[in-house]
CSV table of C-alpha atoms in Angstrom, one decimal:
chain,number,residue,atom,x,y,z
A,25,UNK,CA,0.0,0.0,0.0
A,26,UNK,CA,1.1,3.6,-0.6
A,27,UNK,CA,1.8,5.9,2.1
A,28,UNK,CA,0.4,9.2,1.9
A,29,UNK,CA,2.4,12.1,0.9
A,30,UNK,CA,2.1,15.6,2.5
A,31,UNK,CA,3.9,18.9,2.4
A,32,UNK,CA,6.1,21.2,4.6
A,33,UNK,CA,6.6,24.1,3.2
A,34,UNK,CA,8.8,27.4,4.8
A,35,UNK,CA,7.1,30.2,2.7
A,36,UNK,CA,10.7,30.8,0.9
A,37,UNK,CA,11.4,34.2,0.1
A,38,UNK,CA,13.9,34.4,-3.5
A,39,UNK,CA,16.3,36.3,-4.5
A,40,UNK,CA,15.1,39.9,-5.3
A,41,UNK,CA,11.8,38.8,-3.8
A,42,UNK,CA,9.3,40.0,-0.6
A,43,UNK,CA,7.6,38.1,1.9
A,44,UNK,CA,4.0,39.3,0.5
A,45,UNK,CA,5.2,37.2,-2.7
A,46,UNK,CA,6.0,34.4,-0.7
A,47,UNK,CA,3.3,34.0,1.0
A,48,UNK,CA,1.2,34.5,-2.3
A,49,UNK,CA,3.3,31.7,-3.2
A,50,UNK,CA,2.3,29.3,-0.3
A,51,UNK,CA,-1.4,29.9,-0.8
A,52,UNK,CA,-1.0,28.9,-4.6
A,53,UNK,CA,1.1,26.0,-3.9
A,54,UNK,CA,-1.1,24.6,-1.0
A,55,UNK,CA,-4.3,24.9,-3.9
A,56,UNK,CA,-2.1,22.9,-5.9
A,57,UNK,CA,-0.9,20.5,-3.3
A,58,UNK,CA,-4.8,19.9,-2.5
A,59,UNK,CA,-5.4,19.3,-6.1
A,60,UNK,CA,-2.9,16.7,-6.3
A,61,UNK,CA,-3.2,14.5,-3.8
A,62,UNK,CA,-1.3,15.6,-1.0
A,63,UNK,CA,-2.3,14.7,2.6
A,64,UNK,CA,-1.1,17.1,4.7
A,65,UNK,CA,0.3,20.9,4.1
A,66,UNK,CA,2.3,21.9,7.1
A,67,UNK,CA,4.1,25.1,7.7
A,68,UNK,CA,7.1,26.1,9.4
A,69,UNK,CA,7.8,28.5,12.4
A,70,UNK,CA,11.5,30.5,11.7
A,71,UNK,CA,11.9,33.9,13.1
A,72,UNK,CA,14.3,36.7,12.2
A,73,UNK,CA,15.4,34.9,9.1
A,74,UNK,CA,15.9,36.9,5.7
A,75,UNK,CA,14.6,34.0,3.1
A,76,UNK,CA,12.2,32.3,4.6
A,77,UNK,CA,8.2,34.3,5.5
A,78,UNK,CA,6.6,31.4,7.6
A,79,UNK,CA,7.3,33.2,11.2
A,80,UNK,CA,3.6,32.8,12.3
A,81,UNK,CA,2.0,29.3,11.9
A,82,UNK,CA,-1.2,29.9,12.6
A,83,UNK,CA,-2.1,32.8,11.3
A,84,UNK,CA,-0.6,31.5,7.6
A,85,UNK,CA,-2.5,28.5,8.4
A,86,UNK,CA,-5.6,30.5,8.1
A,87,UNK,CA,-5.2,32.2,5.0
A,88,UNK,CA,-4.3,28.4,3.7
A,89,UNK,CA,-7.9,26.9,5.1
A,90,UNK,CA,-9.3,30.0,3.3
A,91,UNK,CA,-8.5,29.4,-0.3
A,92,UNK,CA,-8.5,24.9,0.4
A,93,UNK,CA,-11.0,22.7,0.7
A,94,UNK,CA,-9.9,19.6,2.4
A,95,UNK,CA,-6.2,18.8,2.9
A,96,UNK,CA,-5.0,18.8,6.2
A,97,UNK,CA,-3.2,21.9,7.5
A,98,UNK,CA,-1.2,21.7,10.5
A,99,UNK,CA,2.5,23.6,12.0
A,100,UNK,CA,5.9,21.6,11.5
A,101,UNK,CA,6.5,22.9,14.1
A,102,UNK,CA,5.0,25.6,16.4
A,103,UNK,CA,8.1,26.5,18.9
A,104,UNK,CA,6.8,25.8,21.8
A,105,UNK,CA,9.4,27.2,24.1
A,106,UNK,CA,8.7,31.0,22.5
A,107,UNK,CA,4.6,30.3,23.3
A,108,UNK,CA,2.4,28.9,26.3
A,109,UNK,CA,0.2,25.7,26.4
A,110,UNK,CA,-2.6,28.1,26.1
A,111,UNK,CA,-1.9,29.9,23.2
A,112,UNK,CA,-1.0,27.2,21.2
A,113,UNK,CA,-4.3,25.7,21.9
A,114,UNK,CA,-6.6,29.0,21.6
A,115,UNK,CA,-4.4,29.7,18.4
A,116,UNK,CA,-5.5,26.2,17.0
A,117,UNK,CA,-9.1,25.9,18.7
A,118,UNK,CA,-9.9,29.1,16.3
A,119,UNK,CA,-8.8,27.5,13.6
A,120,UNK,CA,-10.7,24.7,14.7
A,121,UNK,CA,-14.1,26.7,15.0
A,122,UNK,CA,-13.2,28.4,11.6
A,123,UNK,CA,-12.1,25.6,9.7
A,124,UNK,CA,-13.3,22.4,11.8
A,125,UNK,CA,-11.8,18.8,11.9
A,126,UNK,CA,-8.6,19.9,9.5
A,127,UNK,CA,-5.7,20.7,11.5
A,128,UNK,CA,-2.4,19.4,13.2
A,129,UNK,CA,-0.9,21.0,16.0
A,130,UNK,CA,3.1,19.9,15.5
A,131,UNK,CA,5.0,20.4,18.4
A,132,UNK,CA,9.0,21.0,18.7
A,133,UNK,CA,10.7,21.8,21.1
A,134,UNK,CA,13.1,24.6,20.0
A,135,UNK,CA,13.9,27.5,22.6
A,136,UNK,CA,13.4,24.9,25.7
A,137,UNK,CA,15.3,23.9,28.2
A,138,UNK,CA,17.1,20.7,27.6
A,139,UNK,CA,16.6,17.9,30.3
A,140,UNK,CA,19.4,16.5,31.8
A,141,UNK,CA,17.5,12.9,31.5
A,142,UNK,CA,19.9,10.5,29.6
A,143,UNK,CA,19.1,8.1,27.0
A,144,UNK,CA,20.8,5.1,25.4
A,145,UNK,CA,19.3,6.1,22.2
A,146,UNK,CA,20.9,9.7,22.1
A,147,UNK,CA,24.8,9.0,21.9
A,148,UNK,CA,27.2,11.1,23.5
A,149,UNK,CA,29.2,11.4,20.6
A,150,UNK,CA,28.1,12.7,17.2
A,151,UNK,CA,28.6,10.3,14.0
A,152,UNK,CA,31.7,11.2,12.6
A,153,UNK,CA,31.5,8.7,9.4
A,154,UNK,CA,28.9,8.3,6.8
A,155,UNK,CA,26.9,4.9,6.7
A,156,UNK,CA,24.8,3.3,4.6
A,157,UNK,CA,21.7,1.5,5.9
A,158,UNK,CA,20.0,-1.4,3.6
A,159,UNK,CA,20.3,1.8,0.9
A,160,UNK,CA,19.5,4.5,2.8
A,161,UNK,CA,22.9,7.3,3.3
A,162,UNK,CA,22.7,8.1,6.9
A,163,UNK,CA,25.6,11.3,6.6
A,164,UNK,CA,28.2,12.3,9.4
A,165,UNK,CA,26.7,14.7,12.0
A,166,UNK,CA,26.6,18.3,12.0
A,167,UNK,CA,26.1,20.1,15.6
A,168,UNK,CA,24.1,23.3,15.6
A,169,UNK,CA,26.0,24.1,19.1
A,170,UNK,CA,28.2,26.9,17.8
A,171,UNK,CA,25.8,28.4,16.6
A,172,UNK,CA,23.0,28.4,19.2
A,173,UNK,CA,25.9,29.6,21.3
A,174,UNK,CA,26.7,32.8,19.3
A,175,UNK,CA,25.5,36.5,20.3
A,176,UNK,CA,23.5,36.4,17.3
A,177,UNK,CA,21.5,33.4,18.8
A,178,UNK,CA,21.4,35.4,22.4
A,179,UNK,CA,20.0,38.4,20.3
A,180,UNK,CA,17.0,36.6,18.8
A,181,UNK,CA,16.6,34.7,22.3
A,182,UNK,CA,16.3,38.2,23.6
A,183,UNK,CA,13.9,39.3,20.8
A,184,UNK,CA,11.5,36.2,21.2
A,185,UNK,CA,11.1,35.8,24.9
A,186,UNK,CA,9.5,37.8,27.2
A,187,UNK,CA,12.0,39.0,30.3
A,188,UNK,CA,13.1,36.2,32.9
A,189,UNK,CA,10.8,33.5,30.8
A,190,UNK,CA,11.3,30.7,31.4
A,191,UNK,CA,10.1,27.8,29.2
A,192,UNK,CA,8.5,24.4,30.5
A,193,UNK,CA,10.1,20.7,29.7
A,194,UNK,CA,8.4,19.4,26.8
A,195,UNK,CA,6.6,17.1,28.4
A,196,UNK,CA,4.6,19.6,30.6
A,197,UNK,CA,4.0,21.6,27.7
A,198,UNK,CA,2.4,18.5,25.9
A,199,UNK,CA,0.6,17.9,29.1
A,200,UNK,CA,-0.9,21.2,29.7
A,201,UNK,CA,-2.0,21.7,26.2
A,202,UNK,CA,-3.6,18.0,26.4
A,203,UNK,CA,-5.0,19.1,29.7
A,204,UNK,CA,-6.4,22.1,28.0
A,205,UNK,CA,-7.5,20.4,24.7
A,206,UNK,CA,-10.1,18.3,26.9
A,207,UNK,CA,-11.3,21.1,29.7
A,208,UNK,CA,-11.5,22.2,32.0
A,209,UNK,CA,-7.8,23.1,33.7
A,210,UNK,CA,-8.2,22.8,37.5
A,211,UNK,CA,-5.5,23.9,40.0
A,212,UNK,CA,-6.8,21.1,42.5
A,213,UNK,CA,-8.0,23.8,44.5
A,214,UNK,CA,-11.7,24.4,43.3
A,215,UNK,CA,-10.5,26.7,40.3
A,216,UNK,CA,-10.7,26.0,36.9
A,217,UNK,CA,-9.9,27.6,33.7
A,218,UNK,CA,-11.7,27.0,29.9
A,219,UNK,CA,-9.4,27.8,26.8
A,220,UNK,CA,-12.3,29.7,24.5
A,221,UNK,CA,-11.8,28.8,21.9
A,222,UNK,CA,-9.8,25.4,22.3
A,223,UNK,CA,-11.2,23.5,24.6
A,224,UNK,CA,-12.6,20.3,22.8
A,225,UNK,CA,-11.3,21.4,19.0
A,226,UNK,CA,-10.6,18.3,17.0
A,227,UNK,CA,-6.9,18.7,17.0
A,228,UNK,CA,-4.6,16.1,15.9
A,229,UNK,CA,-1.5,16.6,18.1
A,230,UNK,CA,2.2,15.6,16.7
A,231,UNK,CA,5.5,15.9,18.5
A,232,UNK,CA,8.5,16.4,15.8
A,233,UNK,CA,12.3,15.8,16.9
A,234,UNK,CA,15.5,15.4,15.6
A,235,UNK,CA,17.5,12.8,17.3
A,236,UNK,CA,16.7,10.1,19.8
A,237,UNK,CA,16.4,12.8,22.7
A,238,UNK,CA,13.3,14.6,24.7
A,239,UNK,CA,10.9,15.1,21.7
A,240,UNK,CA,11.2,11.4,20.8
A,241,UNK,CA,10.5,10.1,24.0
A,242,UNK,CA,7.7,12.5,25.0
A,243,UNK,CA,6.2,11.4,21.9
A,244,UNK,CA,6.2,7.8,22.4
A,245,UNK,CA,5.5,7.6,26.2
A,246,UNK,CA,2.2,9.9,25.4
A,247,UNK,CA,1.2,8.0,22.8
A,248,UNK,CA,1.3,10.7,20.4
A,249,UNK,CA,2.5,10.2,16.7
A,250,UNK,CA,5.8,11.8,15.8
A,251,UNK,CA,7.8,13.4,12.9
A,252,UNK,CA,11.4,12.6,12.4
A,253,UNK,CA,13.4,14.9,10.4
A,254,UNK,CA,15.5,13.3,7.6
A,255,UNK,CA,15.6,16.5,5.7
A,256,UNK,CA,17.9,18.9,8.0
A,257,UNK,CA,19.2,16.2,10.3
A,258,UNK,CA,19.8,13.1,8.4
A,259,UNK,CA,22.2,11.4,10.8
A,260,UNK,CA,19.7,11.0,13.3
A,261,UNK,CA,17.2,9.7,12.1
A,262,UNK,CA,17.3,6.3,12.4
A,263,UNK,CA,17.7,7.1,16.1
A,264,UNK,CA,14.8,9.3,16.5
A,265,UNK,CA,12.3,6.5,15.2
A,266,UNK,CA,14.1,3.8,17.3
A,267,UNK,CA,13.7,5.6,20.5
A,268,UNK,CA,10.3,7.0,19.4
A,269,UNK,CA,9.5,3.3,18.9
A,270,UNK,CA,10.8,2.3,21.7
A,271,UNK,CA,9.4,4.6,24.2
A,272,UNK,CA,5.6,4.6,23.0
A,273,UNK,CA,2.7,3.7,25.1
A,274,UNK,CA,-1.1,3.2,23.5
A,275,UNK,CA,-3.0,6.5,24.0
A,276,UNK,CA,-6.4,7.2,23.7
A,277,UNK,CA,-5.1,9.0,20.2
A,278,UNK,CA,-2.9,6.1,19.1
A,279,UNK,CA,-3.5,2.2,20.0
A,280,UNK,CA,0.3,1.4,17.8
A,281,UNK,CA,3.3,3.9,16.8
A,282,UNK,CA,2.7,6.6,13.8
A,283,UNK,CA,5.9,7.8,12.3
A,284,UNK,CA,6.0,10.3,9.6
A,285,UNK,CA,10.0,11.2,7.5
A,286,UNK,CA,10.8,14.3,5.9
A,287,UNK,CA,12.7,14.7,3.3
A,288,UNK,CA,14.1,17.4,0.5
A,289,UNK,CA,13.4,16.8,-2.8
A,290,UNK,CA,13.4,18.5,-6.1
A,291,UNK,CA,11.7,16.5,-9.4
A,292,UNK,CA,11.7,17.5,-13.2
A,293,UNK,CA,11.5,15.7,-16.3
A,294,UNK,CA,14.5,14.5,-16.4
A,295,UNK,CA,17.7,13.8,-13.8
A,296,UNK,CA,19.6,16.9,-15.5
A,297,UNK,CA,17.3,19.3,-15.3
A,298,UNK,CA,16.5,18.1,-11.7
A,299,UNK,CA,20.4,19.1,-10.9
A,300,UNK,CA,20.6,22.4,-12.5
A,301,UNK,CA,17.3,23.8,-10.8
A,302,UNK,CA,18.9,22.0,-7.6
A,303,UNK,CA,22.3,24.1,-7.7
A,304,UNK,CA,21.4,27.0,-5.5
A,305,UNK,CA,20.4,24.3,-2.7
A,306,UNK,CA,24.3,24.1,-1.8
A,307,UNK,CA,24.6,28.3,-1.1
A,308,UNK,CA,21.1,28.5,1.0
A,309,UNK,CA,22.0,25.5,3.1
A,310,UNK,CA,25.4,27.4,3.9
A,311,UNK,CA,24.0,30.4,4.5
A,312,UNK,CA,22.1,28.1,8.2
A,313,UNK,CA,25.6,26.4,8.8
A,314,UNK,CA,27.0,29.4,8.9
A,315,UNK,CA,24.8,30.9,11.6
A,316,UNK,CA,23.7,33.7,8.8
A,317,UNK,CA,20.2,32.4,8.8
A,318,UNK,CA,18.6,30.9,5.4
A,319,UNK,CA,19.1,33.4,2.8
A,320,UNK,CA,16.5,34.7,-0.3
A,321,UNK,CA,16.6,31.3,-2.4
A,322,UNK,CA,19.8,32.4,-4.8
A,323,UNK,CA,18.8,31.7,-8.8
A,324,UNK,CA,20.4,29.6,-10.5
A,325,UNK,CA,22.8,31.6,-12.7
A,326,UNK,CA,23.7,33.0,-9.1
A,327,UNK,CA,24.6,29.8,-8.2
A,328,UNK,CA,26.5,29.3,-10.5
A,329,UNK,CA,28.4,32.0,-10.6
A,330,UNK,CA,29.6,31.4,-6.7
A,331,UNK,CA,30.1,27.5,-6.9
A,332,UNK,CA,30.9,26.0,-3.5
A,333,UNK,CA,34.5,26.0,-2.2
A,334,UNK,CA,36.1,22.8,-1.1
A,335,UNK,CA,35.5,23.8,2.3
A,336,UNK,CA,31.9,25.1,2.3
A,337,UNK,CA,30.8,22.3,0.4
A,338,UNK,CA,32.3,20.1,3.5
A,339,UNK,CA,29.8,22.0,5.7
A,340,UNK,CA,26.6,21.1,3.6
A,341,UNK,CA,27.6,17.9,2.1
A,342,UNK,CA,25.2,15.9,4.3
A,343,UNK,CA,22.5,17.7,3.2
A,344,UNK,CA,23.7,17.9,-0.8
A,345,UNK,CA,23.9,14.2,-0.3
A,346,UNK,CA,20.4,13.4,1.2
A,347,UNK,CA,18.3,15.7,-0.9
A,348,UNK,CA,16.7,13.9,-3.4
A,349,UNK,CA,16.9,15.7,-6.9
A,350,UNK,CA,15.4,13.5,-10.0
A,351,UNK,CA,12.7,12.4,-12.2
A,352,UNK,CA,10.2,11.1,-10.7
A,353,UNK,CA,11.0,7.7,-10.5
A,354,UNK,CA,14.6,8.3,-9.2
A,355,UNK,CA,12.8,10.4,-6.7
A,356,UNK,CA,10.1,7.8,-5.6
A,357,UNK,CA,12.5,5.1,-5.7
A,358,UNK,CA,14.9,7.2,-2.8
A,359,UNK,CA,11.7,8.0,-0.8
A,360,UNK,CA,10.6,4.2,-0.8
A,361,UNK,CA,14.1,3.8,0.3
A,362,UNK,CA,13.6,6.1,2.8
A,363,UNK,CA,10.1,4.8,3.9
A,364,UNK,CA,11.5,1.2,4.0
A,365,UNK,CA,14.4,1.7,6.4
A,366,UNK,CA,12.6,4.3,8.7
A,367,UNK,CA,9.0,2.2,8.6
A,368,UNK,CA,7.7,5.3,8.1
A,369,UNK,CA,3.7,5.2,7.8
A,370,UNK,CA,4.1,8.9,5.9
A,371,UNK,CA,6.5,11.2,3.9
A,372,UNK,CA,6.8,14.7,4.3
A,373,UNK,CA,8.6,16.1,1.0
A,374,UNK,CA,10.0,20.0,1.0
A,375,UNK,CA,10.8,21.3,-2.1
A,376,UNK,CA,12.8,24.7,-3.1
A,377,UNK,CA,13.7,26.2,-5.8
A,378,UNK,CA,14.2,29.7,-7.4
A,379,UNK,CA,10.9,29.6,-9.8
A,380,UNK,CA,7.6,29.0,-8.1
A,381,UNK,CA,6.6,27.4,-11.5
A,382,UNK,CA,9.5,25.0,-11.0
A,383,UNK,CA,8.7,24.1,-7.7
A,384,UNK,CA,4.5,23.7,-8.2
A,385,UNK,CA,6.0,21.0,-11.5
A,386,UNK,CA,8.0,19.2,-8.6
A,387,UNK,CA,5.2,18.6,-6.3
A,388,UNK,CA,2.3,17.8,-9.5
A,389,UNK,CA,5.6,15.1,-11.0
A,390,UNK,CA,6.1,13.8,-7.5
A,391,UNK,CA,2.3,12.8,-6.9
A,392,UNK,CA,1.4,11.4,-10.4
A,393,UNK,CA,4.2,9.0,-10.5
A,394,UNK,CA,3.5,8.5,-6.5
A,395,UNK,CA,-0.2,7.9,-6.7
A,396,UNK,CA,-0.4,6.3,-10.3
């Protein structure tokens, strides 16, 4: 049987470009998506970044219900440690009134407090070798450390947070929201509080992680499904659904695990053209290792006009060598591989590219050769 497909999509500004035609962008490409068969169109939460528009989940997530139908729209993932349990779930239950029965509420757990909780499935030390697993590249590791370490990090912390905040463990976040999903929240001393709207919106909830850490784990033990993230950290993985797996406990949502893998890809006609149109990936990947934050999606003439030095293309190759740029059967046949190794039960494709038109062709080649 075919697993579904669905879409995450960053709202990608371009080179020369403004967020108002990126979001325009998103709206037209989730139509599309809807039209061909997608499952799922999920959007993702950056802030202070130059090329990418998504910032506010739920309030894209609106304009998307507005102009679709019927696919499923949901965050990928609303950063829970910049928000509280309430207003993730009265941002949602709107949506919910508006737009019932057709949204995800995807947890991460970026801007938390790490917990101190160790795990057999998280390894101390990163991959330092490349492996391949019955087909499937699983790339050396890159650590984000440096980075989340830098003033420019400290900056945006300060920008996002409100003054001495701080954020809850993941697991009481999940809880509260749960909590306030099902109403009413009680303080055990006669008090109670309703979230309006929220309380009883038909939400699916989904925890996403990158490794075999906290996200993983909270997912599992609540019975919740979860998305691993193939497409920005590849070497994890297998990891993440192991100790998802691993950790999971029925739940009145699930009664067995429910694992959904993203991954990047990029389809045209034909493997060449797939390449060229896939050449700026290289320079906006760099642009996120290098603490810069993602830049306007370069064209491709710009790219190749500043081709990769030895050393920067060290710094991206991992994610050069895991996106998957092809026809559409050199693209299905990776994200089978993908599917088969991870036992994922859905794939979650991103796609970017300079020219919207070349992008929407991705997406419609994808789910015709996908679907049949």
């Amino acid at each position: 049987m075919t697993v579904p497909l669905s879409v995450l999509d960053l709202s990608p500004l371009i080179a020369g470009g403004t967020a108002g035609d990126a979001l325009r962008r998103t709206l037209d490409l989730a139509r599309r998506a809807e039209q061909f068969g997608y499952h799922r169109y999920w959007v993702a939460e950056h802030h202070l970044t130059p090329g990418v528009a998504s910032s506010q989940p739920a309030v894209l997530l609106g304009q998307i219900a507005a102009v679709t139908d019927h696919i499923r729209l949901g965050s990928g993932a609303l950063q829970t440690g910049f928000l509280t349990p309430l207003a993730a779930v009265e941002q949602f239950g709107l949506l919910d009134a508006l737009h019932p029965g057709r949204f995800d509420l995807g947890l991460g757990r970026s801007a938390q407090r790490r917990t101190t909780v160790a795990s057999a499935a998280e390894p101390d030390e990163p991959q330092t070798e490349a492996r391949v697993v019955d087909g499937l590249l699983i790339p050396k590791s890159f650590s984000f450390a440096p980075i989340l370490r830098s003033a420019r990090s400290a900056l945006f912390a300060r920008l996002l947070k409100q003054p001495n905040a701080e954020p809850a463990d993941l697991d009481d976040v999940v809880a509260d929201i749960e909590i306030l999903l099902a109403g009413p929240y009680t303080d055990g001393l006669g008090n109670e509080a309703r979230a309006v709207p929220g309380e009883g919106a038909d939400l699916q909830l989904w925890v996403l992680g990158s490794s075999g850490g906290e996200s993983a784990r909270v997912a599992g033990a609540r019975g919740l499904p979860f998305a691993a993230n193939y497409h920005v950290a590849p070497a994890r993985v297998l990891e993440a659904v192991e100790a998802y797996r691993a950790a999971f406990r029925p739940s009145k949502a699930l009664a067995q695990p429910k694992v959904m893998v993203s991954a990047d890809v990029l389809v045209a006609e034909d493997d060449e053209t797939a390449r060229r149109l896939a050449t700026p990936y290289g320079l906006w990947v760099h642009s996120i290792r290098t603490g810069e934050g993602a830049i306007p999606y370069p064209s491709v003439a710009d790219a190749q006009a500043r081709p990769l030095t030895a050393e920067q293309h060290e710094l991206v190759a991992d994610r050069l060598d895991t996106q998957f740029a092809g026809t559409p059967e050199t693209v299905a046949e990776r994200l089978e591989t993908l599917r088969r190794v991870t036992g994922a039960d859905e794939l979650l494709v991103t796609t970017m590219t300079y020219d919207h038109a070349d992008r929407v062709r991705s997406f419609e080649l994808l789910a015709k050769h996908w679907y049949g």
